[in-house]
Coordinates of C-alpha atoms in Angstrom, one line a residue:
M1 CA 18.5 59.7 51.9
D2 CA 18.1 63.7 51.9
A3 CA 19.3 65.3 49.3
V4 CA 22.7 66.3 50.3
D5 CA 23.0 62.7 51.1
R6 CA 22.6 62.2 47.4
L7 CA 24.2 64.9 46.0
W8 CA 27.2 63.1 48.1
A9 CA 26.7 59.6 46.8
A10 CA 27.0 60.8 42.8
N11 CA 30.3 60.4 40.9
A12 CA 30.1 64.2 40.1
R13 CA 32.6 63.1 36.5
T14 CA 29.7 60.7 35.4
A15 CA 26.4 61.9 36.9
A16 CA 24.1 64.2 34.5
P17 CA 24.9 67.6 35.2
E18 CA 20.7 68.5 34.9
H19 CA 20.3 65.6 37.6
L20 CA 22.9 68.0 39.7
A21 CA 22.1 71.0 39.6
E22 CA 17.7 69.2 40.6
L23 CA 19.4 68.3 44.0
L24 CA 21.8 71.2 44.2
A25 CA 17.8 73.6 44.5
Q26 CA 17.2 70.7 47.2
C27 CA 19.7 71.3 49.8
T28 CA 19.2 73.9 52.6
L29 CA 22.1 72.2 54.7
A30 CA 22.6 76.0 56.6
G31 CA 26.2 77.3 58.4
A32 CA 29.6 75.6 58.2
D33 CA 28.8 72.5 56.7
G34 CA 25.9 73.1 54.2
V35 CA 29.7 75.9 52.8
A36 CA 31.2 72.1 52.9
A37 CA 28.9 70.4 51.2
A38 CA 28.0 73.3 49.0
A39 CA 32.1 73.8 47.7
G40 CA 32.6 70.5 45.7
F41 CA 30.2 71.6 43.3
A42 CA 31.3 75.8 43.4
D43 CA 34.8 75.6 41.2
P44 CA 34.4 75.9 37.9
A45 CA 37.7 74.0 37.1
F46 CA 35.9 70.4 37.3
E47 CA 34.1 70.2 34.4
W48 CA 31.2 68.9 36.5
A49 CA 31.0 72.9 37.6
T50 CA 28.5 73.9 35.0
P51 CA 27.2 77.1 34.6
R52 CA 24.1 76.0 36.8
V53 CA 25.7 73.8 38.8
A54 CA 28.2 76.5 39.6
A55 CA 25.3 79.1 40.0
L56 CA 23.6 76.6 42.1
A57 CA 26.1 75.8 44.5
D58 CA 27.0 79.2 44.7
A59 CA 24.1 80.4 45.9
W60 CA 24.0 77.2 48.2
I61 CA 27.3 78.9 49.7
A62 CA 25.8 81.9 50.6
R63 CA 22.3 80.8 52.1
A64 CA 25.2 78.6 54.4
A65 CA 27.7 81.0 54.8
G66 CA 26.0 84.5 55.0
P67 CA 27.9 87.3 56.4
A68 CA 30.9 85.1 57.8
R69 CA 32.0 84.9 53.1
G70 CA 35.2 85.7 51.9
A71 CA 38.7 84.7 52.2
L72 CA 38.8 81.3 54.5
D73 CA 41.1 81.5 57.7
A74 CA 42.2 77.9 58.8
G75 CA 39.7 76.6 61.0
R76 CA 36.9 76.9 58.1
F77 CA 39.6 75.9 55.7
L78 CA 39.9 72.8 57.9
H79 CA 36.3 72.2 59.0
I80 CA 35.5 71.8 54.8
C81 CA 39.0 69.3 54.5
R82 CA 37.1 66.9 57.6
R83 CA 34.0 66.8 56.3
R84 CA 34.2 66.2 52.8
V85 CA 37.7 66.2 51.8
L86 CA 40.4 64.3 53.8
P87 CA 37.5 60.8 54.3
Y88 CA 38.1 60.2 50.6
F89 CA 41.4 59.8 50.9
A90 CA 42.4 58.7 54.0
D91 CA 40.4 56.5 56.9
G92 CA 42.2 56.2 59.5
A93 CA 45.6 56.1 59.3
R94 CA 45.2 54.4 56.2
R95 CA 45.1 55.4 53.1
T96 CA 42.2 55.3 51.0
E97 CA 41.1 56.4 47.2
R98 CA 37.3 57.0 47.8
W99 CA 37.5 59.6 45.6
R100 CA 37.6 58.0 42.4
A101 CA 33.5 57.4 43.0
H102 CA 33.1 61.1 44.9
P103 CA 35.8 63.1 42.6
Q104 CA 33.1 66.0 44.1
S105 CA 35.9 66.1 47.3
V106 CA 38.7 67.1 45.3
G107 CA 36.2 70.1 43.8
A108 CA 35.8 71.0 47.2
F109 CA 39.1 70.4 48.3
G110 CA 40.0 73.3 45.3
W111 CA 37.3 75.3 46.2
A112 CA 38.5 76.2 49.7
L113 CA 42.2 76.4 48.9
A114 CA 41.6 78.8 46.0
R115 CA 40.3 80.2 49.1
L116 CA 43.0 80.2 51.7
D117 CA 44.2 83.5 53.4
G118 CA 48.2 83.1 53.2
A119 CA 48.6 84.6 56.3
A120 CA 46.4 81.4 57.6
A121 CA 48.2 78.3 55.3
A122 CA 50.4 77.3 58.4
G123 CA 47.1 76.6 59.9
A124 CA 46.0 74.2 57.2
V125 CA 49.1 72.4 56.0
G126 CA 48.4 69.3 57.9
A127 CA 45.1 68.5 55.5
A128 CA 46.2 70.1 52.8
L129 CA 49.3 68.7 52.0
P130 CA 48.6 65.6 51.7
V131 CA 45.5 65.6 49.4
L132 CA 48.5 67.1 47.4
V133 CA 50.6 64.4 47.8
S134 CA 47.7 61.7 46.8
L135 CA 47.0 63.6 43.4
L136 CA 49.8 64.2 42.6
A137 CA 51.2 60.6 42.4
S138 CA 48.5 59.1 41.1
D139 CA 48.7 57.4 38.4
D140 CA 45.5 59.1 37.3
A141 CA 45.8 61.8 35.0
W142 CA 43.0 63.7 35.7
A143 CA 44.3 63.7 39.3
Q144 CA 47.5 64.5 38.7
R145 CA 46.3 67.5 36.3
H146 CA 44.2 69.2 39.7
G147 CA 46.9 68.3 41.8
L148 CA 49.8 69.8 39.8
R149 CA 47.3 73.1 39.0
L150 CA 46.2 73.2 43.3
A151 CA 49.4 72.6 44.1
A152 CA 50.4 76.6 41.9
V153 CA 47.3 77.5 43.1
L154 CA 49.1 76.8 46.7
A155 CA 52.5 78.5 46.1
A156 CA 50.5 81.8 44.5
R157 CA 48.8 82.2 47.4
A158 CA 50.8 81.9 50.6
P159 CA 54.8 81.8 48.4
A160 CA 56.7 83.1 51.9
F161 CA 55.1 80.2 53.6
V162 CA 56.0 77.6 51.3
R163 CA 59.3 78.6 51.0
A164 CA 60.1 78.7 54.5
S165 CA 58.1 75.7 55.9
G166 CA 59.9 72.9 53.6
V167 CA 56.8 72.5 51.8
G168 CA 57.9 73.9 48.7
G169 CA 61.1 70.8 48.7
V170 CA 57.8 68.0 49.3
L171 CA 56.0 69.2 46.4
E172 CA 58.6 69.9 43.8
E173 CA 60.1 66.0 44.1
R174 CA 56.6 65.5 43.1
V175 CA 56.2 67.9 40.8
H176 CA 59.3 67.4 39.4
A177 CA 58.3 63.6 39.0
C178 CA 55.2 64.4 36.8
L179 CA 57.7 66.2 34.2
V180 CA 57.8 63.7 32.0
F181 CA 55.7 63.9 28.9
R182 CA 53.1 60.3 28.8
S183 CA 52.4 59.5 26.1
D184 CA 50.1 56.9 27.1
A185 CA 47.6 59.4 29.3
E186 CA 44.6 61.1 27.7
R187 CA 45.7 65.1 27.0
G188 CA 49.3 64.2 27.8
A189 CA 50.5 67.6 26.3
E190 CA 48.3 69.2 28.4
L191 CA 49.2 66.9 31.2
L192 CA 52.7 68.8 30.9
A193 CA 52.0 72.3 30.5
A194 CA 50.3 72.0 34.3
A195 CA 53.8 70.5 35.6
F196 CA 55.5 73.4 34.2
D197 CA 53.1 75.7 35.8
A198 CA 53.3 74.1 39.1
G199 CA 57.2 74.0 38.6
F200 CA 57.2 77.6 37.5
A201 CA 54.9 78.7 40.6
L202 CA 57.0 76.6 43.2
A203 CA 59.9 77.9 41.9
D204 CA 58.8 81.4 41.9
T205 CA 58.5 81.0 45.4
H206 CA 62.4 81.3 46.0
T207 CA 64.1 84.8 46.2
R208 CA 67.1 85.0 43.4
A209 CA 67.0 80.9 43.1
A210 CA 67.9 79.6 40.0
A211 CA 68.5 76.0 41.1
P212 CA 64.9 75.2 41.0
L213 CA 64.8 76.6 37.2
W214 CA 67.5 75.2 35.9
R215 CA 65.5 71.8 36.6
L216 CA 63.2 72.6 34.7
A217 CA 64.8 74.0 32.3
D218 CA 66.7 70.3 32.3
R219 CA 62.8 68.5 32.4
L220 CA 62.2 70.5 28.8
V221 CA 65.6 69.9 27.0
A222 CA 64.9 65.9 28.6
N223 CA 61.1 66.0 26.9
A224 CA 62.4 67.3 24.1
A225 CA 64.3 64.4 22.7
Y226 CA 61.5 62.3 23.2
A227 CA 58.8 65.3 22.3
G228 CA 59.3 63.8 18.2
D229 CA 57.0 65.1 15.5
R230 CA 53.7 65.4 18.3
V231 CA 53.1 69.2 17.9
R232 CA 50.9 69.7 21.1
V233 CA 53.9 68.8 22.9
L234 CA 56.4 71.0 20.6
R235 CA 54.2 73.8 21.5
V236 CA 53.9 73.3 25.0
L237 CA 57.8 72.4 24.8
A238 CA 58.9 75.4 23.1
A239 CA 56.4 78.3 25.0
Q240 CA 58.3 77.2 28.4
V241 CA 62.2 78.8 27.1
P242 CA 60.4 82.7 27.1
R243 CA 59.6 81.7 30.4
L244 CA 62.8 80.4 31.7
A245 CA 64.6 83.6 29.5
A246 CA 62.5 85.8 31.5
R247 CA 63.4 84.4 34.8
L248 CA 66.9 83.4 34.5
G249 CA 68.3 86.0 32.4
V250 CA 71.5 86.8 31.7
A251 CA 71.9 83.3 34.2
V252 CA 70.1 81.3 31.2
A253 CA 73.4 80.4 29.5
R254 CA 73.8 77.7 31.5
H255 CA 71.3 75.6 29.2
L256 CA 71.9 77.7 26.2
R257 CA 72.8 75.7 23.4
A258 CA 70.2 73.1 24.2
L259 CA 67.1 75.6 24.8
V260 CA 68.7 76.9 21.4
G261 CA 69.0 73.5 19.5
V262 CA 65.1 72.8 21.1
L263 CA 63.7 75.2 18.8
A264 CA 65.9 75.4 16.4
A265 CA 64.6 71.4 15.3
P266 CA 60.9 71.2 14.5
L267 CA 61.9 74.8 12.6
R268 CA 63.7 71.7 10.3
V269 CA 60.2 70.5 9.5
P270 CA 58.1 71.8 6.8
A271 CA 55.1 73.8 7.8
R272 CA 52.1 71.9 5.2
A273 CA 50.1 71.9 8.3
P274 CA 48.0 74.8 10.1
E275 CA 49.3 73.8 13.5
M276 CA 53.1 74.0 12.1
V277 CA 52.5 77.1 11.4
G278 CA 51.9 78.4 13.7
L279 CA 54.3 76.3 15.7
H280 CA 56.3 77.8 13.6
G281 CA 56.0 81.5 14.2
E282 CA 55.8 81.0 18.5
L283 CA 59.6 78.9 17.5
A284 CA 60.8 82.2 15.8
A285 CA 59.6 84.4 18.6
H286 CA 61.3 82.4 21.7
L287 CA 64.2 82.7 19.4
C288 CA 64.5 86.4 20.3
A289 CA 63.9 85.9 23.8
L290 CA 66.9 84.0 24.1
A291 CA 68.4 86.8 22.0
R292 CA 67.1 89.2 24.8
A293 CA 67.9 87.3 27.6
C294 CA 71.2 86.7 27.1
P295 CA 72.9 88.5 23.9
A296 CA 75.9 87.7 24.4
R297 CA 76.1 84.2 24.5
M298 CA 74.0 84.4 21.9
R299 CA 75.8 85.4 19.2
L300 CA 77.5 81.8 19.9
Y301 CA 74.9 80.1 18.0
V302 CA 73.5 82.7 15.7
D303 CA 74.9 80.2 12.5
E304 CA 72.0 78.0 14.1
A305 CA 69.2 80.2 14.7
V306 CA 70.0 81.4 10.8
A307 CA 70.1 78.0 9.5
A308 CA 66.7 77.2 11.4
L309 CA 65.1 80.6 9.9
A310 CA 66.3 79.6 6.8
C311 CA 64.6 76.4 6.5
A312 CA 61.2 77.3 8.4
W313 CA 61.4 80.0 5.5
A314 CA 61.8 77.9 2.5
G315 CA 57.5 76.3 3.6
A316 CA 56.8 79.7 4.8
A317 CA 53.5 80.3 2.2
D318 CA 51.6 82.1 5.3
A319 CA 52.3 86.3 5.3
A320 CA 51.9 86.0 8.9
L321 CA 54.5 83.7 9.4
Q322 CA 57.3 84.5 7.0
Q323 CA 57.0 88.3 9.3
R324 CA 57.0 86.5 12.8
L325 CA 60.5 85.0 10.6
R326 CA 61.6 88.1 9.3
D327 CA 61.5 89.4 12.3
A328 CA 63.7 86.4 14.0
M329 CA 66.0 87.6 12.0
A330 CA 66.2 91.2 12.8
C331 CA 66.7 89.7 16.4
M332 CA 70.5 87.8 15.3
R333 CA 71.0 90.6 13.0
A334 CA 71.1 92.6 16.3
L335 CA 73.5 90.5 17.6
D336 CA 75.8 90.6 15.6
A337 CA 75.5 92.1 12.0
P338 CA 78.4 90.1 10.1
R339 CA 77.8 87.0 11.7
V340 CA 74.3 86.7 10.3
R341 CA 75.5 88.3 6.8
R342 CA 78.4 85.2 5.8
A343 CA 75.6 82.2 7.7
A344 CA 73.0 83.8 5.5
E345 CA 75.6 84.0 2.5
R346 CA 76.5 80.7 2.8
L347 CA 72.7 79.7 2.7
D348 CA 71.8 81.7 -0.3
R349 CA 74.7 80.1 -2.8
A350 CA 73.0 76.9 -1.2
R351 CA 69.6 77.4 -2.1
P352 CA 70.2 80.8 -4.9
G353 CA 66.9 82.9 -4.7
Q354 CA 64.8 80.8 -2.0
L355 CA 65.6 83.6 1.5
A356 CA 65.7 86.0 -0.8
G357 CA 62.8 87.6 1.1
L358 CA 64.2 86.6 4.2
I359 CA 67.9 88.0 4.5
A360 CA 67.2 91.3 2.6

């Protein structure tokens, strides 16, 4: 076997980066086949593409492609897929999972998709969609995470095509199936964050359509019910609230009560650990995002927000957190100062003197 064959016979996830770099330095395959072979090692989004490995792969691509570098048209994208991607996902009409032993095939697909000319998406979808669906449907958390990231890449590069072709609907169904926290999966919070990123990217391809965002809000609320005290998961879920508020504006009112609850519940847990201190600060800021997006309806939930901020304040020893809680209280006061004052007075009677810095 020559260096290219040995490079592709390896499992890039388990091979030593030094070994991959040594093989890459020996590769001389030119033309489109050289680009396809090098692409599996050039995308730094994959863990084996260390700076040295990626630099060697980039240099190989530059030699092999020559003046043809740049955005990929459908023909060059399909060539990479036929040579180094699809054979690892299908054997004729039969589906296969050879990509598990050769994950650089996923790397080659990611590299090519990130460089696909958006105008060429219609000609490339026949190769791209089966790969994306296979990754998203996989029980392998690594594959699913990259499938989610690459679905977002396609939505960003070809939004008009994704919206008009029906591809978006297929991907949305697969992505929404991933919007469930997997406590058994390694880095489950990271996987959930990737699913929301893909969901928002696909929702952004729609024009003035709130329904995809409402579905994301439904999944957010459902996951919050099972997040428990997992700070990383709570942080991921809370971070989606301002994204929904920014896109929906006043239409966020449909889920406002539930979203306020998602933010308020963790604020009632004392912030004794450093990660909880950071989470409380973020939650306070996200309450303000809801207030800005839908001020009229948010007035209905001022009491709940003020009570949650008071609970957080009672255990807040960090000066930066205290300031963020005061800022959030100011947001609530701007909505309905008399209502905030009455709520604060009730809380102050229950905890005399403890809330002075917050409600002054």
